[in-house]
Short mmCIF file of C-alpha atoms in Angstrom, two decimals:
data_model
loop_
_atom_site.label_atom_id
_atom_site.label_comp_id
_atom_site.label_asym_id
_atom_site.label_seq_id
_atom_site.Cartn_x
_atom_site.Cartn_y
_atom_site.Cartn_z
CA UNK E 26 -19.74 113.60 -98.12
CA UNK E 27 -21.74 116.85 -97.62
CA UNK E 28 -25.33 116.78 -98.30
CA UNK E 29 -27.39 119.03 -100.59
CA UNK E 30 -28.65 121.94 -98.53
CA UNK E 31 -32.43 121.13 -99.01
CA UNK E 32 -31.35 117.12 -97.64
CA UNK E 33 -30.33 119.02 -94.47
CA UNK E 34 -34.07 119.98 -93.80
CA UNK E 35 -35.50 117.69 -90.48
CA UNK E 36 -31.60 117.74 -88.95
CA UNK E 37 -31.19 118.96 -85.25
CA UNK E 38 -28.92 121.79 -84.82
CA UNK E 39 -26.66 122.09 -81.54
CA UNK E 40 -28.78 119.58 -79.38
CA UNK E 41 -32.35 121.55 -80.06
CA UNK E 42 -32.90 123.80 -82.86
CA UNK E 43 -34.84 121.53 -85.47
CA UNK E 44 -34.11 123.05 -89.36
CA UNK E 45 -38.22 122.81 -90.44
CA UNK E 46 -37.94 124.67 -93.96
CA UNK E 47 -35.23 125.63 -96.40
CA UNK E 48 -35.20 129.00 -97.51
CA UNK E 49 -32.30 129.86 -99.99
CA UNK E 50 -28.44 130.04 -100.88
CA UNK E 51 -26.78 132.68 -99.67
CA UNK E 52 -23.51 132.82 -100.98
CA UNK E 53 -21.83 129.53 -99.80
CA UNK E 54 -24.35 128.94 -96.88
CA UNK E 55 -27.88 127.10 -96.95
CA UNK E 56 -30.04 129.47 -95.08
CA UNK E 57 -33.47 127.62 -92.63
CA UNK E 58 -36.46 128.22 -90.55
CA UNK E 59 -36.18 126.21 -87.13
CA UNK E 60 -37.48 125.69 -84.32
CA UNK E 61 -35.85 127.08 -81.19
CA UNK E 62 -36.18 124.49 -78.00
CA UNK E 63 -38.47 127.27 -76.01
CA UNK E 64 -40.74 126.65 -79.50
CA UNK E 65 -39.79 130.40 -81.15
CA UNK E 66 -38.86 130.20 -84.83
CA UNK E 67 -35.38 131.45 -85.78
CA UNK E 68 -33.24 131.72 -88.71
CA UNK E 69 -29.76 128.51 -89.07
CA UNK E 70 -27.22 129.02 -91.61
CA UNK E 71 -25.05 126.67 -92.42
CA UNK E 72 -21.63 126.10 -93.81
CA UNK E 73 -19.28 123.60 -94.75
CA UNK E 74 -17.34 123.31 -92.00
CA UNK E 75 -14.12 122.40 -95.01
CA UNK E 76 -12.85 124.27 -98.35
CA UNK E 77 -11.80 127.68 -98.87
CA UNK E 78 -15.14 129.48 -97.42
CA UNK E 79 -14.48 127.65 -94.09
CA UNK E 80 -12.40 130.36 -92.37
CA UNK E 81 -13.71 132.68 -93.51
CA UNK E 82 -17.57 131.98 -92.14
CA UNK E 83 -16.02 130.87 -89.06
CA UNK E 84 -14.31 134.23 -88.83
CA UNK E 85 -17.33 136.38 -89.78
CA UNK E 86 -19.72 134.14 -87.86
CA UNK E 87 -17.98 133.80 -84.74
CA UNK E 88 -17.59 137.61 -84.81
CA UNK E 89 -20.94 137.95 -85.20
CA UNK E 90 -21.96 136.02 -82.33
CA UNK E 91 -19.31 138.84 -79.70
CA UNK E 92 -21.38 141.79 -80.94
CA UNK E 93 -24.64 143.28 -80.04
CA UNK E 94 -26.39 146.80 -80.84
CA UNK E 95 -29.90 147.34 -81.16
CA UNK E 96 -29.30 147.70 -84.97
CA UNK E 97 -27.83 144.69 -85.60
CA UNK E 98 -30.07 141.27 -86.11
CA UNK E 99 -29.31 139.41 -82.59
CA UNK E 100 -27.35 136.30 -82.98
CA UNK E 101 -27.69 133.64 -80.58
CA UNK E 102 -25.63 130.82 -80.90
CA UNK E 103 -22.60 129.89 -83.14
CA UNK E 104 -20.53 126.53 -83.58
CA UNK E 105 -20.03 123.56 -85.49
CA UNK E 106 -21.92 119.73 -85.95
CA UNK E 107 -21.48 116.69 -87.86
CA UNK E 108 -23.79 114.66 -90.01
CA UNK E 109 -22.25 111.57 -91.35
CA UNK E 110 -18.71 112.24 -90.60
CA UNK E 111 -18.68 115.77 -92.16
CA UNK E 112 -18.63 118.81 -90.56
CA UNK E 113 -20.87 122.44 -90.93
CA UNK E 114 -20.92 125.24 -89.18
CA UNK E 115 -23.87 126.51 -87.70
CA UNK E 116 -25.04 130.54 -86.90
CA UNK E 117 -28.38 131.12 -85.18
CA UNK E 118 -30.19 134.23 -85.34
CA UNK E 119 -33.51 135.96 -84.90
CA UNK E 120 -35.79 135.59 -87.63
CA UNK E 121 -36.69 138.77 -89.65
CA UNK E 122 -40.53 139.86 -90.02
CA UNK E 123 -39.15 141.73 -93.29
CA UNK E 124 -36.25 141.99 -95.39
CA UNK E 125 -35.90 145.17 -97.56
CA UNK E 126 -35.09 143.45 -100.49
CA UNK E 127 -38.86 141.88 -100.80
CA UNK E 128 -40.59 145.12 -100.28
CA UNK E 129 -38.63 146.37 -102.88
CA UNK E 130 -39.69 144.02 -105.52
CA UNK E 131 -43.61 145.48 -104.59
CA UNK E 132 -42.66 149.05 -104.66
CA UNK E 133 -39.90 151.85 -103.42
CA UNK E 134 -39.78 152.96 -99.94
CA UNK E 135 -41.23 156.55 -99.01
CA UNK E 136 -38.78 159.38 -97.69
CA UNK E 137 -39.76 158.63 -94.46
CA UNK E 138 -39.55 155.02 -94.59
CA UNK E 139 -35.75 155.36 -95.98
CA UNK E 140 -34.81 158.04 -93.92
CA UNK E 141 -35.64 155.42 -90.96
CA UNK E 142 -33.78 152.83 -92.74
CA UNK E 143 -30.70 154.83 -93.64
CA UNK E 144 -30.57 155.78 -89.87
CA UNK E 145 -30.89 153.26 -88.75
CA UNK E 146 -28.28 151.26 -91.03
CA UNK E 147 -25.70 153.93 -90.42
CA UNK E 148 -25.89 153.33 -86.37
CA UNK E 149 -24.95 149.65 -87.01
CA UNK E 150 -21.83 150.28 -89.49
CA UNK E 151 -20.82 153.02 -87.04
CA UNK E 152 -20.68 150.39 -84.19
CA UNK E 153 -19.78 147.85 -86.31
CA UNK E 154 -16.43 150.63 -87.25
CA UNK E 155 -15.87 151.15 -83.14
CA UNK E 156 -15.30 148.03 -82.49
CA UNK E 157 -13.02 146.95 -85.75
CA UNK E 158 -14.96 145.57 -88.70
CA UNK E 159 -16.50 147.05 -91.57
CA UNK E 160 -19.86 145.14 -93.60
CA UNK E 161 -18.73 142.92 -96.53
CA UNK E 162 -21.54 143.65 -98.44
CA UNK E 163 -24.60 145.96 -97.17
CA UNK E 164 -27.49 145.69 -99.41
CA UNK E 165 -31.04 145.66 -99.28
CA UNK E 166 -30.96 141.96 -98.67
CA UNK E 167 -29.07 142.44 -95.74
CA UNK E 168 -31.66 145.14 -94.00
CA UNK E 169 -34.95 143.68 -92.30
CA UNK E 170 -37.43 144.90 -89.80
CA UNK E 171 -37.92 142.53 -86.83
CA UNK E 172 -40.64 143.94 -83.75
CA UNK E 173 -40.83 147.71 -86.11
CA UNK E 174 -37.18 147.92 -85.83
CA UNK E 175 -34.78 148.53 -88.73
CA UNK E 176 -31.54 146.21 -88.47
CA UNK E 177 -28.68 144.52 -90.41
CA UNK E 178 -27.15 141.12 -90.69
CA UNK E 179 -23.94 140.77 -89.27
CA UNK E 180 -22.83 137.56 -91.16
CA UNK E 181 -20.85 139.78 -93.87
CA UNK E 182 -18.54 141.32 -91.31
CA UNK E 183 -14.93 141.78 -92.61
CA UNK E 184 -11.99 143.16 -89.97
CA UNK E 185 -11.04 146.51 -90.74
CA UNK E 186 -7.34 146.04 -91.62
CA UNK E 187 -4.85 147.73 -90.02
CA UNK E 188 -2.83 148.36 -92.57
CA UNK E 189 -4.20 152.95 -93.66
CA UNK E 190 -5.11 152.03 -97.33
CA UNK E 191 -6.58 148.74 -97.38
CA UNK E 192 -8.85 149.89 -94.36
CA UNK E 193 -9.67 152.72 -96.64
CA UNK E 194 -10.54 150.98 -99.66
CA UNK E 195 -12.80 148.74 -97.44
CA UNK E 196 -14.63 151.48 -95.56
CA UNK E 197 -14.84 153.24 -99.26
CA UNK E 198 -16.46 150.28 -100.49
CA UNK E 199 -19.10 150.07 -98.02
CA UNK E 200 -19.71 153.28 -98.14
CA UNK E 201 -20.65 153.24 -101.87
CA UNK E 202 -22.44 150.41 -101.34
CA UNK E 203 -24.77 152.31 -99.17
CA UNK E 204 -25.08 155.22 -101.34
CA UNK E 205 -26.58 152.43 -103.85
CA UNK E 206 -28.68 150.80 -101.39
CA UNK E 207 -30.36 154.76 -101.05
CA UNK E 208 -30.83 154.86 -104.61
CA UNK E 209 -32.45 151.87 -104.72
CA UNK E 210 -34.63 152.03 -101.91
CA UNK E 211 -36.24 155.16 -103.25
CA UNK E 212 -36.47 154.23 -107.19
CA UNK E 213 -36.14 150.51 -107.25
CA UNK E 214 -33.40 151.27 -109.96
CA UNK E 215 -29.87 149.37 -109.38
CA UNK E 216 -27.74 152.39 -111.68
CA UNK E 217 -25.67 154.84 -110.09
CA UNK E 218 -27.20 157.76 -111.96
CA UNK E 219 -30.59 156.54 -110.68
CA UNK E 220 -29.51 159.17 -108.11
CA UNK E 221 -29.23 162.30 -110.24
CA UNK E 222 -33.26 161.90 -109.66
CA UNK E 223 -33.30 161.34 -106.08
CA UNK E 224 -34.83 164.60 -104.20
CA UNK E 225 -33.12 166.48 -101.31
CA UNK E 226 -31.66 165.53 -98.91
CA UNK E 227 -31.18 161.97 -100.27
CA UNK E 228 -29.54 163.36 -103.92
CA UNK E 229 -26.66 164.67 -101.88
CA UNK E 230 -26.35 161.55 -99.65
CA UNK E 231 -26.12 159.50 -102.51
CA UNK E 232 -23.92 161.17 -104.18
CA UNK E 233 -21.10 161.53 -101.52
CA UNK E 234 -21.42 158.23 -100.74
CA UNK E 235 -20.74 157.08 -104.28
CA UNK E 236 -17.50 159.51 -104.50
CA UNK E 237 -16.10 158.19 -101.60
CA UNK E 238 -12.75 157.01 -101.82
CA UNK E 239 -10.10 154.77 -99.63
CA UNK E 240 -8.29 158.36 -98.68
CA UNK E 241 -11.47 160.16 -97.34
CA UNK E 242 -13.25 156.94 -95.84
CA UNK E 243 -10.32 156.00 -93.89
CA UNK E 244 -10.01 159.92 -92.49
CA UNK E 245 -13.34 160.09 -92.24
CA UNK E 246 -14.52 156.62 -90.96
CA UNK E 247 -16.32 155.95 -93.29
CA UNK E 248 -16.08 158.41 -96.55
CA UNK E 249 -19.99 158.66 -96.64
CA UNK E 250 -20.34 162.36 -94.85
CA UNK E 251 -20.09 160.19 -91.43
CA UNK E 252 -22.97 162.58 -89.50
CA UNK E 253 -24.63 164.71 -91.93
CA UNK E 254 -26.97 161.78 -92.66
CA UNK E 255 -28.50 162.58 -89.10
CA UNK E 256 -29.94 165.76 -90.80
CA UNK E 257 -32.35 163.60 -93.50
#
């Protein structure tokens, strides 16, 4: 029988990392502060290891766990444990100083800060497109700062399919989903025409990203004007 995420404070992950503090639900996965066995604090999420979700977080974690880019929040270790015969999986991470999402409840980010971010963000779904995945859902709660530097999660990671128009609706997707996250970095505002009052460069950014489609993103990988953010 599984256990209620917050019951699953005090376990010991993969023979040392000891879950201290619950944080939230993310999706299908209970998401802690431990401690590392060198004594640094990290992030665990867990999974049920069982059900539809399963493959899917084993997939995406395991994934996760191959890649590394300066951009990307550093995982560092992956796998599977059991507590009283049932089974989770397990993906450990550095911890973020800051995740986007909370400053934005205080106030929006200047032009600077979200060029930075933007930038940033862009380098990770580029390398994240080289080497055959796209982000399953890039928003602000998926962007922190760790040490001054701006990265993603890389627990939403999708393959990019092979097949030419599912790959483009995918990269399409993300790359409205990033137009939004621009909008709402600079007015706090979660509408689509929250952009019309963006100033420029971000306006246009914004609103190519949002008109991308599957035919242009998957040309264009992705539809978002793939370089011309490296002039905001």
């Amino acid at each position: 029988m599984y256990l209620a995420w917050r019951d699953l404070v005090r376990t010991i992950v993969d023979g040392g990392y000891f879950l201290k503090e619950y944080l939230r639900e993310e999706g299908d996965s209970g998401v802690f502060l431990a401690d590392s066995p060198e004594g640094n604090t990290v992030e665990v999420r867990v999974a049920q290891a069982d059900g539809d979700t399963a493959d899917k977080y084993s997939q995406r974690w395991s994934a996760a766990a191959r890649l590394s880019h300066p951009n990307l929040i550093r995982t560092l270790r992956s796998g599977r444990f059991r507590i009283d015969g049932a089974g989770y999986l397990f993906l450990i991470s550095e911890r973020p100083d800051e995740v986007l999402q909370d400053v934005l409840v205080e106030r929006p980010l200047t032009g600077e800060e979200a060029r930075r971010v933007l930038q940033s963000s862009l380098e990770a779904l580029h390398y994240l497109h080289d080497n055959g995945f796209v982000h399953g859902g890039i928003d602000p709660s998926q962007i922190v700062a760790i040490d001054e530097q701006i990265k993603i999660s890389a627990t939403r990671l999708d393959l990019l399919p092979i097949d030419a128009a599912l790959a483009g609706q995918a990269l399409a997707d993300e790359t409205q989903a990033i137009g939004r996250t621009c909008i709402r970095m600079l007015t706090q505002e979660e509408t689509d025409s929250a952009g019309n009052e963006l100033p420029a460069p971000f306006n246009e950014f914004a609103r190519a990203s949002l008109a991308a489609d599957r035919a242009g993103a998957h040309a264009g990988r992705p539809g978002v004007p793939q370089r011309r953010w490296r002039t905001l």
